[in-house]
Amino acid sequence: MAGFFGLTDPYIWGAYVGCILCVVFSIVYYVKVRNSEEDEEDE
Amino acid sequence: MSDGVSLPIFAVMVVVFVVLTICIGLYGYKHTRDNQDYLLGRNKSNPVIIALSYGATFLSASAVIGFGGQAAVHGMSMMWLCFLNLFIGMLVAFIIFGKRTRRIGKKLGASTFADLLGKIYKSKGIRAFTAILILVMMPIYCAAVLKGGVNSLAVITGLTEYYDLILLALAIIVGVYVVYGGIIAVMYNDAFQALIMLVGMVVILITTYATLGGVSGATTQLADLWDTGVFDKTGTMPGFNGWTQFSDFGSDEWLLVVTTFLLGVGIGALTQPQLVVRYMSAKDDKTLDKSIIIGTVFIFVIVGAAYTCGSLSNVYFFNEYGQIAFQHVTLGVDFIIPTYITDLFSEVTFGDVFVSLFLMSLLCASISTISALMHTIGAAGGFDLFSILKSRRENRDVDSSSLNVNRIFTAIVMVLVVVYCYFMPSDIIAKATSLFMGMTAAALLPAYVHGLYSKEPSKKAAIWSISVGTLVYLFWALFISQSMSAFLPICKTITGSQVLFDTSIRFVDPLVVALPISILVMAVAVIVYKKRAAVGSSTETA
């Protein structure tokens, strides 16, 4: 089974991946909010 | 084992810290003109302050020492709590609950969580119950955090004989700036302390990996440690499969980790009165939206580092002493992380500075949470209950606008929390956190969700849900759950044994039983009262 930085149990590395996805989502969300704010200012 | 922290270096850091804390406290004091400023400080909070304050309040010494220590015992499955903290505690909390809470709170003129629920349901009873729940349960959590901070401070500095003095000093520092500076001082200090925590935890994570042979190297060593079975496995719970494997489904280990630590704390974050106030302090929705990114990164770094380092400490202790963490640190689970940090940095250049930095982080983690809890407890008594009494006395709906009542109440509660510290059992930081979060979620979460998202919130359904959720949680906590019954051994007094059933059920957290029942009762009651109202109105029309 493929490892994730030495972790082989998907129930463990899945937690790390889940955390990273949450952080990525928050970055995308922030960019979206900022863009919508800039669009409002342009209008 | 090292001799502990270098006291001169730590003393310099403490002096700088105290001076800055006092300055922020004074800033808060100057900007606290009325009760609204004291309770919410609505126009003084920008996204960075809200995010860091939310994060620092959410993550106390409990997250670092308590749950970090539990990660040393239960392994990296605790990282699911980090995921739940991020997903539920940040994303769901801010996007689904936060914005709506802020809007409704502003519309109704609510200043606290109890006030918000009371105004949504137009019920003084619900407001009083929520305030009393906070007054009764929150001091347990607050005392656990205070005790955790003081324990670590005393052990690392080697000043255990000054335990009482450290406890008193910490309580006075927090008490003074909460009492005088209100929410503005609390939130700005939280943000300042969050930055110290961030730096401290990043240094610890990097040093851990550097010492143990890199990310993959350290993790592989941890996996091998269990697989090769070179140590005495006595003391590990049935179902535990090592620190890098999840436990067997349904085993004692699984029940404890999943129901108490993961769900109890993961879900409970949504109904934390001290966190709800953070949403209500935002100027607008965009402020909350912008807070999410900072809060998420902050929580990921702090919690992820604590749980990962906690688990990896087993490799370190085994390499150094031939024993795993909980066997080497005999003082208890809550002392594993402080002992690990002190030991780890004793071999590193400028280790003294880093240990002092960690200790400062710990101090900040404790203080930021205690200050938020004290502010919330003070508001529950000095604002919510006092307003209800005032309304009854004056025979009209009125909110207390007295700053002094809040301040006096907060000071009294601080004294009670210090006293309570002396009666608490040991190794309870993580469990006390779970108890408070679980209790508030079981009692209030369905009513909170219904209140936020229903066009016509049903007061009677909310009362049913709150009452049943509370009773089921209390019964399970006092008579069934082994870890929770330690707080108030009523079952032992009555029956002679700590819990009613000596089976695996004793590892099931009260939340996983009480919350579904509370939700079910809310759903059934909403339908029943809606039908009754429909029948009533059709009869009137006829």
Coordinates of C-alpha atoms in Angstrom, one line a residue:
Chain A
M1 CA 0.0 0.0 0.0
A2 CA 1.2 3.5 -0.9
G3 CA 2.6 5.4 2.1
F4 CA 2.1 9.0 3.1
F5 CA 5.3 10.3 4.7
G6 CA 5.8 6.9 6.3
L7 CA 2.1 6.4 7.2
T8 CA 0.5 3.3 5.7
D9 CA -2.9 3.2 7.4
P10 CA -5.4 5.2 5.3
Y11 CA -7.4 5.9 8.4
I12 CA -4.4 7.8 9.7
W13 CA -3.0 9.5 6.6
G14 CA -6.6 10.3 5.6
A15 CA -6.8 12.6 8.7
Y16 CA -3.7 14.5 7.5
V17 CA -5.1 14.8 4.0
G18 CA -8.5 16.0 5.3
C19 CA -6.7 18.7 7.3
I20 CA -4.8 19.9 4.3
L21 CA -8.0 19.9 2.2
C22 CA -9.6 22.1 4.8
V23 CA -6.7 24.6 4.7
V24 CA -6.8 24.6 0.8
F25 CA -10.6 25.2 0.9
S26 CA -10.2 28.1 3.3
I27 CA -7.6 29.7 0.9
V28 CA -9.9 29.2 -2.1
Y29 CA -12.8 30.7 -0.1
Y30 CA -10.7 33.7 0.9
V31 CA -9.7 34.3 -2.7
K32 CA -13.4 34.1 -3.8
V33 CA -14.5 36.5 -1.1
R34 CA -11.8 39.0 -2.0
N35 CA -12.6 38.8 -5.7
S36 CA -16.3 39.4 -5.1
E37 CA -15.3 42.4 -2.9
E38 CA -13.2 43.8 -5.7
D39 CA -16.0 43.2 -8.2
E40 CA -18.4 45.1 -6.0
E41 CA -15.9 48.0 -5.8
D42 CA -15.6 48.1 -9.6
E43 CA -19.3 48.3 -10.0
Chain B
M1 CA 16.2 14.7 31.9
S2 CA 17.3 18.3 31.8
D3 CA 17.2 20.6 34.8
G4 CA 14.3 22.5 33.3
V5 CA 14.0 26.0 31.9
S6 CA 16.6 28.7 32.3
L7 CA 14.9 30.9 34.9
P8 CA 16.6 34.2 33.9
I9 CA 15.7 33.8 30.2
F10 CA 12.1 32.8 31.1
A11 CA 11.9 35.7 33.6
V12 CA 12.8 38.2 30.9
M13 CA 10.2 36.8 28.6
V14 CA 7.6 36.9 31.3
V15 CA 8.3 40.5 32.1
V16 CA 8.0 41.5 28.5
F17 CA 4.8 39.5 28.2
V18 CA 3.3 41.0 31.3
V19 CA 4.1 44.6 30.2
L20 CA 2.5 44.0 26.8
T21 CA -0.5 42.3 28.4
I22 CA -1.0 45.3 30.7
C23 CA -0.7 47.7 27.8
I24 CA -3.3 45.8 25.8
G25 CA -5.5 45.7 28.9
L26 CA -5.2 49.4 29.2
Y27 CA -6.1 49.8 25.5
G28 CA -9.2 47.7 26.2
Y29 CA -10.0 49.7 29.4
K30 CA -9.8 53.0 27.5
H31 CA -12.1 51.7 24.7
T32 CA -14.7 50.1 27.0
R33 CA -17.2 52.9 27.5
D34 CA -20.4 50.9 28.1
N35 CA -21.6 47.3 28.6
Q36 CA -21.8 46.7 24.8
D37 CA -18.1 47.4 24.5
Y38 CA -17.4 45.2 27.5
L39 CA -19.5 42.3 26.1
L40 CA -18.9 42.5 22.3
G41 CA -16.6 45.3 21.3
R42 CA -18.4 45.1 17.9
N43 CA -16.5 47.8 16.1
K44 CA -13.0 47.0 17.3
S45 CA -12.6 43.6 15.8
N46 CA -10.9 43.1 12.4
P47 CA -10.6 39.7 10.7
V48 CA -7.1 39.0 12.0
I49 CA -8.1 39.7 15.6
I50 CA -11.3 37.6 15.3
A51 CA -9.5 34.7 13.7
L52 CA -6.5 34.6 16.1
S53 CA -8.7 35.3 19.1
Y54 CA -11.1 32.5 18.1
G55 CA -8.2 30.1 17.5
A56 CA -6.4 31.0 20.8
T57 CA -9.7 30.7 22.8
F58 CA -10.6 27.4 21.0
L59 CA -7.1 25.9 21.6
S60 CA -6.1 26.2 25.2
A61 CA -3.3 24.4 27.0
S62 CA -5.8 21.6 26.8
A63 CA -5.2 21.2 23.1
V64 CA -1.4 21.3 23.5
I65 CA -0.8 19.5 26.8
G66 CA -4.0 17.6 27.4
F67 CA -4.7 16.3 23.9
G68 CA -1.0 16.3 23.0
G69 CA -0.5 14.0 25.9
Q70 CA -3.4 11.8 24.9
A71 CA -1.9 11.6 21.4
A72 CA 1.2 10.2 23.0
V73 CA -1.0 7.4 24.5
H74 CA -3.5 6.9 21.7
G75 CA -1.4 7.8 18.6
M76 CA -2.0 9.7 15.4
S77 CA -5.7 8.7 15.2
M78 CA -6.0 12.0 17.3
M79 CA -5.3 13.8 14.0
W80 CA -9.0 13.2 13.2
L81 CA -9.7 15.7 16.0
C82 CA -7.5 18.2 14.2
F83 CA -9.6 17.6 11.1
L84 CA -12.8 18.0 13.1
N85 CA -11.4 21.2 14.7
L86 CA -10.8 22.5 11.2
F87 CA -13.9 21.3 9.4
I88 CA -16.5 21.7 12.1
G89 CA -14.8 24.2 14.4
M90 CA -13.7 26.5 11.7
L91 CA -15.4 26.0 8.3
V92 CA -18.9 24.8 9.5
A93 CA -18.8 27.2 12.5
F94 CA -17.9 30.3 10.5
I95 CA -19.7 29.7 7.2
I96 CA -22.9 28.0 8.4
F97 CA -23.3 29.2 12.0
G98 CA -21.2 32.3 12.3
K99 CA -22.7 34.6 9.7
R100 CA -26.3 33.8 10.6
T101 CA -25.5 34.1 14.3
R102 CA -23.9 37.6 13.7
R103 CA -26.9 38.8 11.7
I104 CA -29.6 37.5 14.1
G105 CA -27.6 38.6 17.1
K106 CA -27.3 42.1 15.7
K107 CA -31.0 42.3 14.7
L108 CA -32.1 41.2 18.1
G109 CA -29.5 43.2 20.0
A110 CA -28.1 40.1 21.7
S111 CA -24.8 40.4 23.6
T112 CA -24.1 36.9 24.8
F113 CA -25.0 33.3 23.7
A114 CA -27.6 33.0 26.4
D115 CA -29.0 36.4 25.5
L116 CA -29.2 35.3 21.8
L117 CA -31.1 32.0 22.6
G118 CA -33.4 33.9 25.0
K119 CA -34.2 36.5 22.4
I120 CA -34.6 34.1 19.5
Y121 CA -37.2 32.0 21.5
K122 CA -38.5 35.0 23.4
S123 CA -37.9 33.0 26.6
K124 CA -36.3 34.2 29.8
G125 CA -36.3 30.5 30.9
I126 CA -34.0 29.5 28.1
R127 CA -31.8 32.4 28.7
A128 CA -31.6 31.7 32.4
F129 CA -31.0 28.0 31.8
T130 CA -28.2 28.7 29.3
A131 CA -26.6 31.2 31.7
I132 CA -26.8 28.7 34.6
L133 CA -25.4 25.9 32.5
I134 CA -22.4 28.2 31.7
L135 CA -22.1 29.1 35.4
V136 CA -22.1 25.5 36.6
M137 CA -20.1 23.7 33.9
M138 CA -17.7 26.3 32.6
P139 CA -15.7 26.7 35.8
I140 CA -14.8 23.0 35.6
Y141 CA -13.3 23.6 32.2
C142 CA -11.8 26.8 33.3
A143 CA -10.2 25.3 36.4
A144 CA -8.9 22.4 34.3
V145 CA -7.2 24.8 31.9
L146 CA -5.8 26.9 34.7
K147 CA -4.5 23.8 36.6
G148 CA -3.0 22.4 33.4
G149 CA -1.1 25.6 32.8
V150 CA 0.1 25.9 36.3
N151 CA 1.2 22.3 36.5
S152 CA 3.3 22.6 33.4
L153 CA 4.8 25.9 34.5
A154 CA 5.7 24.5 38.0
V155 CA 7.2 21.3 36.6
I156 CA 9.3 22.8 33.8
T157 CA 10.6 25.7 35.9
G158 CA 11.3 23.3 38.8
L159 CA 9.3 25.7 41.0
T160 CA 6.8 23.1 42.3
E161 CA 7.1 24.4 45.8
Y162 CA 5.7 27.7 44.6
Y163 CA 2.7 26.0 43.0
D164 CA 0.2 28.1 45.0
L165 CA 2.0 31.3 44.2
I166 CA 2.1 30.6 40.4
L167 CA -1.6 29.7 40.5
L168 CA -2.5 32.9 42.2
A169 CA -0.2 35.1 39.9
L170 CA -1.7 33.6 36.8
A171 CA -5.3 34.1 38.1
I172 CA -4.5 37.7 39.1
I173 CA -3.0 38.6 35.7
V174 CA -6.0 37.2 33.8
G175 CA -8.5 38.5 36.3
V176 CA -7.2 42.1 36.1
Y177 CA -7.3 42.4 32.4
V178 CA -10.6 40.7 31.9
V179 CA -12.3 42.6 34.7
Y180 CA -11.0 46.0 33.5
G181 CA -10.4 45.5 29.7
G182 CA -13.5 43.5 28.8
I183 CA -13.8 41.7 25.5
I184 CA -11.5 44.2 23.7
A185 CA -8.6 43.4 26.0
V186 CA -9.4 39.7 25.9
M187 CA -9.5 39.5 22.1
Y188 CA -6.4 41.6 21.5
N189 CA -4.5 39.7 24.1
D190 CA -5.7 36.5 22.6
A191 CA -4.3 37.5 19.2
F192 CA -1.0 38.5 20.7
Q193 CA -0.8 35.2 22.6
A194 CA -1.8 33.3 19.5
L195 CA 1.3 34.6 17.6
I196 CA 3.5 33.4 20.4
M197 CA 1.8 30.0 20.4
L198 CA 2.3 29.8 16.6
V199 CA 6.0 30.5 16.8
G200 CA 6.5 28.1 19.7
M201 CA 4.7 25.1 18.1
V202 CA 6.4 25.5 14.7
V203 CA 9.8 25.4 16.5
I204 CA 8.8 22.3 18.4
L205 CA 7.6 20.5 15.2
I206 CA 10.7 21.3 13.2
T207 CA 13.0 20.3 16.1
T208 CA 11.1 17.0 16.6
Y209 CA 11.5 16.0 13.0
A210 CA 15.1 17.2 12.9
T211 CA 15.9 15.1 16.0
L212 CA 14.1 12.0 14.8
G213 CA 15.3 11.8 11.3
G214 CA 12.9 13.7 9.2
V215 CA 9.2 13.3 8.5
S216 CA 9.2 9.9 7.0
G217 CA 12.0 8.7 9.2
A218 CA 10.3 9.7 12.4
T219 CA 7.0 8.2 11.4
T220 CA 8.6 4.9 10.2
Q221 CA 10.4 4.6 13.6
L222 CA 7.1 5.1 15.4
A223 CA 5.4 2.4 13.3
D224 CA 8.4 0.0 13.8
L225 CA 8.4 0.7 17.6
W226 CA 5.0 -0.9 17.9
D227 CA 5.4 -3.6 15.2
T228 CA 8.7 -4.9 16.6
G229 CA 7.2 -5.0 20.1
V230 CA 10.5 -4.2 21.8
F231 CA 8.9 -2.6 24.8
D232 CA 6.4 -3.6 27.5
K233 CA 2.9 -3.1 26.1
T234 CA 1.3 -3.2 29.6
G235 CA -1.1 -0.3 30.0
T236 CA -2.3 0.0 26.4
M237 CA -6.0 -0.4 26.0
P238 CA -7.6 -3.4 24.2
G239 CA -7.9 -2.6 20.5
F240 CA -4.9 -0.3 20.3
N241 CA -2.9 -1.2 17.2
G242 CA 0.1 1.2 17.6
W243 CA 0.5 5.0 17.2
T244 CA 0.3 4.9 13.4
Q245 CA -2.7 2.6 13.0
F246 CA -6.3 3.2 13.8
S247 CA -7.7 1.1 16.6
D248 CA -10.1 -1.9 16.1
F249 CA -13.6 -0.8 15.5
G250 CA -15.8 -1.0 18.6
S251 CA -12.9 -1.9 20.9
D252 CA -12.4 -0.1 24.3
E253 CA -9.7 2.0 22.7
W254 CA -11.9 2.9 19.7
L255 CA -14.8 3.9 21.9
L256 CA -12.7 6.2 24.1
V257 CA -10.9 7.9 21.2
V258 CA -13.8 8.2 18.8
T259 CA -16.7 9.0 21.2
T260 CA -14.9 11.1 23.9
F261 CA -12.0 12.8 22.2
L262 CA -13.1 13.0 18.5
L263 CA -16.8 13.5 18.7
G264 CA -17.1 15.0 22.2
V265 CA -14.7 17.9 21.4
G266 CA -15.1 18.0 17.6
I267 CA -18.9 18.6 17.6
G268 CA -18.9 20.5 20.9
A269 CA -17.0 23.4 19.4
L270 CA -20.2 24.6 17.7
T271 CA -22.0 25.5 20.9
Q272 CA -19.2 27.1 22.9
P273 CA -20.6 30.3 24.3
Q274 CA -17.2 32.0 24.4
L275 CA -16.7 31.2 20.6
V276 CA -20.2 32.3 19.6
V277 CA -19.4 35.7 21.0
R278 CA -16.5 36.0 18.5
Y279 CA -18.9 35.8 15.6
M280 CA -21.2 38.4 17.2
S281 CA -18.3 40.8 17.6
A282 CA -17.7 41.0 13.8
K283 CA -18.7 44.2 12.0
D284 CA -20.1 42.3 9.0
D285 CA -20.2 39.0 7.2
K286 CA -17.0 39.7 5.1
T287 CA -15.0 40.2 8.3
L288 CA -16.0 36.7 9.3
D289 CA -15.2 35.3 5.8
K290 CA -11.8 36.8 5.9
S291 CA -11.1 35.4 9.3
I292 CA -11.5 31.8 8.1
I293 CA -8.1 31.5 6.3
I294 CA -6.1 32.8 9.3
G295 CA -8.0 30.7 11.8
T296 CA -7.7 27.5 9.7
V297 CA -3.9 27.8 9.3
F298 CA -3.5 28.7 13.0
I299 CA -5.5 25.7 14.2
F300 CA -3.8 23.3 11.7
V301 CA -0.3 24.4 12.9
I302 CA -1.0 24.3 16.6
V303 CA -3.2 21.2 16.8
G304 CA -1.4 19.3 14.1
A305 CA 2.0 20.0 15.7
A306 CA 0.8 19.0 19.2
Y307 CA -0.8 15.7 18.2
T308 CA 2.1 14.8 15.8
C309 CA 4.8 15.6 18.3
G310 CA 2.8 13.9 21.1
S311 CA 2.7 10.6 19.1
L312 CA 6.4 10.9 18.1
S313 CA 7.5 11.6 21.6
N314 CA 7.3 7.8 22.1
V315 CA 10.2 7.3 19.7
Y316 CA 12.2 9.9 21.5
F317 CA 11.6 8.5 25.0
F318 CA 12.2 5.0 23.7
N319 CA 15.5 6.0 22.1
E320 CA 16.6 7.9 25.2
Y321 CA 15.3 5.7 28.0
G322 CA 14.0 2.4 26.5
Q323 CA 10.4 3.3 27.6
I324 CA 7.4 4.7 25.8
A325 CA 6.0 8.1 26.8
F326 CA 3.4 7.2 29.4
Q327 CA 5.7 4.6 31.0
H328 CA 8.6 7.1 31.3
V329 CA 6.5 10.1 32.5
T330 CA 5.0 8.7 35.7
L331 CA 3.5 12.0 36.8
G332 CA 0.6 11.5 34.4
V333 CA -0.5 12.0 30.8
D334 CA -0.8 15.8 31.2
F335 CA 2.9 15.9 31.9
I336 CA 4.1 14.0 28.8
I337 CA 4.4 17.1 26.5
P338 CA 6.1 19.4 29.0
T339 CA 8.6 16.6 29.9
Y340 CA 9.2 15.9 26.2
I341 CA 9.9 19.5 25.3
T342 CA 12.2 20.0 28.3
D343 CA 14.2 16.9 27.4
L344 CA 14.2 17.5 23.6
F345 CA 15.6 21.0 23.9
S346 CA 18.2 20.1 26.5
E347 CA 20.3 18.7 23.6
V348 CA 19.7 21.6 21.2
T349 CA 21.8 24.8 20.8
F350 CA 19.8 27.7 22.4
G351 CA 17.6 25.0 23.9
D352 CA 17.0 27.2 27.0
V353 CA 15.5 29.9 24.8
F354 CA 13.3 27.4 23.0
V355 CA 12.1 25.8 26.2
S356 CA 11.3 29.3 27.6
L357 CA 9.5 30.0 24.3
F358 CA 7.4 26.8 24.6
L359 CA 6.6 27.7 28.2
M360 CA 5.5 31.1 27.1
S361 CA 3.3 29.4 24.4
L362 CA 1.8 27.3 27.0
L363 CA 1.2 30.2 29.3
C364 CA -0.4 32.0 26.4
A365 CA -2.6 29.0 25.5
S366 CA -3.8 28.8 29.1
I367 CA -4.3 32.5 29.6
S368 CA -6.1 33.1 26.3
T369 CA -8.7 30.4 27.0
I370 CA -9.1 31.3 30.7
S371 CA -9.6 34.9 29.9
A372 CA -12.3 34.1 27.4
L373 CA -14.0 31.7 29.7
M374 CA -13.9 34.1 32.6
H375 CA -15.4 36.8 30.4
T376 CA -18.2 34.4 29.4
I377 CA -18.9 33.2 32.9
G378 CA -18.9 36.8 34.2
A379 CA -21.3 37.9 31.4
A380 CA -23.6 34.9 32.2
G381 CA -24.0 36.0 35.8
G382 CA -23.4 39.8 35.7
F383 CA -25.3 40.4 32.5
D384 CA -27.8 37.5 31.7
L385 CA -28.9 36.5 35.2
F386 CA -28.8 40.1 36.5
S387 CA -30.8 41.3 33.5
I388 CA -33.5 38.6 34.2
L389 CA -33.6 39.6 37.9
K390 CA -33.8 43.3 36.9
S391 CA -36.6 42.6 34.4
R392 CA -38.6 40.8 37.1
R393 CA -38.0 43.5 39.6
E394 CA -39.0 46.3 37.2
N395 CA -41.7 44.2 35.6
R396 CA -40.5 45.0 32.1
D397 CA -38.0 43.6 29.6
V398 CA -34.7 45.3 30.3
D399 CA -31.0 44.4 29.8
S400 CA -28.5 45.3 32.4
S401 CA -26.2 48.1 31.4
S402 CA -24.1 48.0 34.5
L403 CA -20.4 47.5 33.7
N404 CA -19.6 47.1 37.4
V405 CA -21.9 44.2 38.0
N406 CA -20.1 42.3 35.2
R407 CA -16.8 43.2 36.6
I408 CA -17.6 42.2 40.2
F409 CA -19.2 38.9 39.1
T410 CA -16.1 38.1 37.0
A411 CA -13.8 38.7 39.9
I412 CA -15.9 36.5 42.3
V413 CA -15.9 33.6 39.7
M414 CA -12.1 33.9 39.3
V415 CA -11.7 33.3 43.0
L416 CA -14.1 30.3 42.9
V417 CA -12.2 28.8 39.9
V418 CA -8.9 29.1 41.8
V419 CA -10.5 27.3 44.8
Y420 CA -11.9 24.6 42.5
C421 CA -8.4 23.9 41.2
Y422 CA -7.5 22.3 44.5
F423 CA -10.4 19.8 44.4
M424 CA -10.0 18.5 40.8
P425 CA -8.7 15.0 40.1
S426 CA -5.4 14.7 38.1
D427 CA -5.1 13.9 34.4
I428 CA -8.4 15.6 33.6
I429 CA -7.5 18.4 31.2
A430 CA -8.7 16.6 28.1
K431 CA -11.6 15.0 29.8
A432 CA -12.8 18.3 31.4
T433 CA -12.7 19.9 28.0
S434 CA -14.7 17.1 26.5
L435 CA -17.2 17.2 29.4
F436 CA -18.0 20.9 28.9
M437 CA -18.1 20.8 25.2
G438 CA -20.2 17.6 25.2
M439 CA -22.7 19.0 27.7
T440 CA -23.3 22.3 25.9
A441 CA -23.7 20.4 22.6
A442 CA -26.1 17.9 23.9
A443 CA -28.2 20.5 25.6
L444 CA -28.1 23.4 23.2
L445 CA -27.0 22.4 19.7
P446 CA -30.5 21.4 18.4
A447 CA -32.1 24.5 19.9
Y448 CA -29.3 26.7 18.5
V449 CA -29.7 25.3 14.9
H450 CA -33.5 25.4 15.0
G451 CA -33.3 29.0 16.3
L452 CA -31.0 30.1 13.6
Y453 CA -32.6 28.4 10.6
S454 CA -36.4 28.2 11.4
K455 CA -38.7 31.0 10.4
E456 CA -40.9 30.4 13.4
P457 CA -38.7 28.8 16.1
S458 CA -40.7 26.7 18.5
K459 CA -40.0 27.7 22.1
K460 CA -41.7 24.6 23.5
A461 CA -39.8 22.2 21.2
A462 CA -36.5 24.0 22.3
I463 CA -37.4 23.5 25.9
W464 CA -38.1 19.8 25.4
S465 CA -34.8 19.3 23.5
I466 CA -32.7 21.3 26.0
S467 CA -34.3 19.4 29.0
V468 CA -34.0 15.9 27.6
G469 CA -30.5 16.5 26.2
T470 CA -29.3 17.8 29.6
L471 CA -30.9 15.0 31.6
V472 CA -29.6 12.2 29.3
Y473 CA -26.1 13.7 29.2
L474 CA -26.0 14.1 33.0
F475 CA -27.3 10.6 33.7
W476 CA -24.8 9.0 31.3
A477 CA -22.0 11.1 32.6
L478 CA -22.7 10.4 36.2
F479 CA -23.7 6.7 36.1
I480 CA -22.4 5.1 32.8
S481 CA -19.3 6.9 31.6
Q482 CA -16.1 6.0 33.4
S483 CA -14.1 9.0 32.5
M484 CA -16.9 11.6 33.2
S485 CA -18.1 10.0 36.5
A486 CA -14.7 10.9 38.0
F487 CA -15.8 14.5 38.3
L488 CA -18.7 13.9 40.6
P489 CA -18.6 10.3 41.9
I490 CA -22.3 10.1 42.7
C491 CA -22.6 6.5 41.4
K492 CA -19.8 5.4 43.6
T493 CA -21.5 7.0 46.6
I494 CA -24.8 5.3 45.9
T495 CA -23.8 1.9 44.5
G496 CA -20.2 1.5 45.6
S497 CA -18.8 1.1 42.1
Q498 CA -17.7 4.0 39.8
V499 CA -20.2 3.1 37.0
L500 CA -23.3 1.0 36.7
F501 CA -22.1 -1.4 34.0
D502 CA -18.6 -2.7 34.0
T503 CA -18.6 -3.4 30.2
S504 CA -17.3 -1.6 27.2
I505 CA -20.3 0.8 27.4
R506 CA -18.4 2.7 30.1
F507 CA -16.1 4.0 27.4
V508 CA -18.9 5.5 25.4
D509 CA -19.1 9.3 25.7
P510 CA -22.4 10.8 26.9
L511 CA -22.5 13.1 23.9
V512 CA -23.0 10.3 21.3
V513 CA -26.1 9.2 23.2
A514 CA -27.5 12.5 24.4
L515 CA -27.1 14.5 21.2
P516 CA -29.0 12.2 18.9
I517 CA -31.8 11.9 21.5
S518 CA -31.9 15.7 21.9
I519 CA -32.1 16.1 18.1
L520 CA -34.9 13.5 17.9
V521 CA -36.9 15.1 20.7
M522 CA -36.5 18.5 18.9
A523 CA -37.7 17.1 15.6
V524 CA -40.7 15.3 17.1
A525 CA -41.7 18.3 19.2
V526 CA -41.5 20.7 16.3
I527 CA -43.8 18.4 14.3
V528 CA -46.2 17.9 17.1
Y529 CA -46.5 21.6 18.1
K530 CA -46.8 22.6 14.4
K531 CA -49.7 20.1 14.0
R532 CA -51.3 21.3 17.1
A533 CA -51.0 25.0 16.0
A534 CA -52.5 24.0 12.6
V535 CA -55.4 22.2 14.2
G536 CA -55.9 25.2 16.5
S537 CA -56.0 27.8 13.8
S538 CA -58.3 25.7 11.5
T539 CA -60.7 25.3 14.5
E540 CA -60.6 29.1 15.0
T541 CA -61.4 29.7 11.3
A542 CA -64.2 27.2 11.4

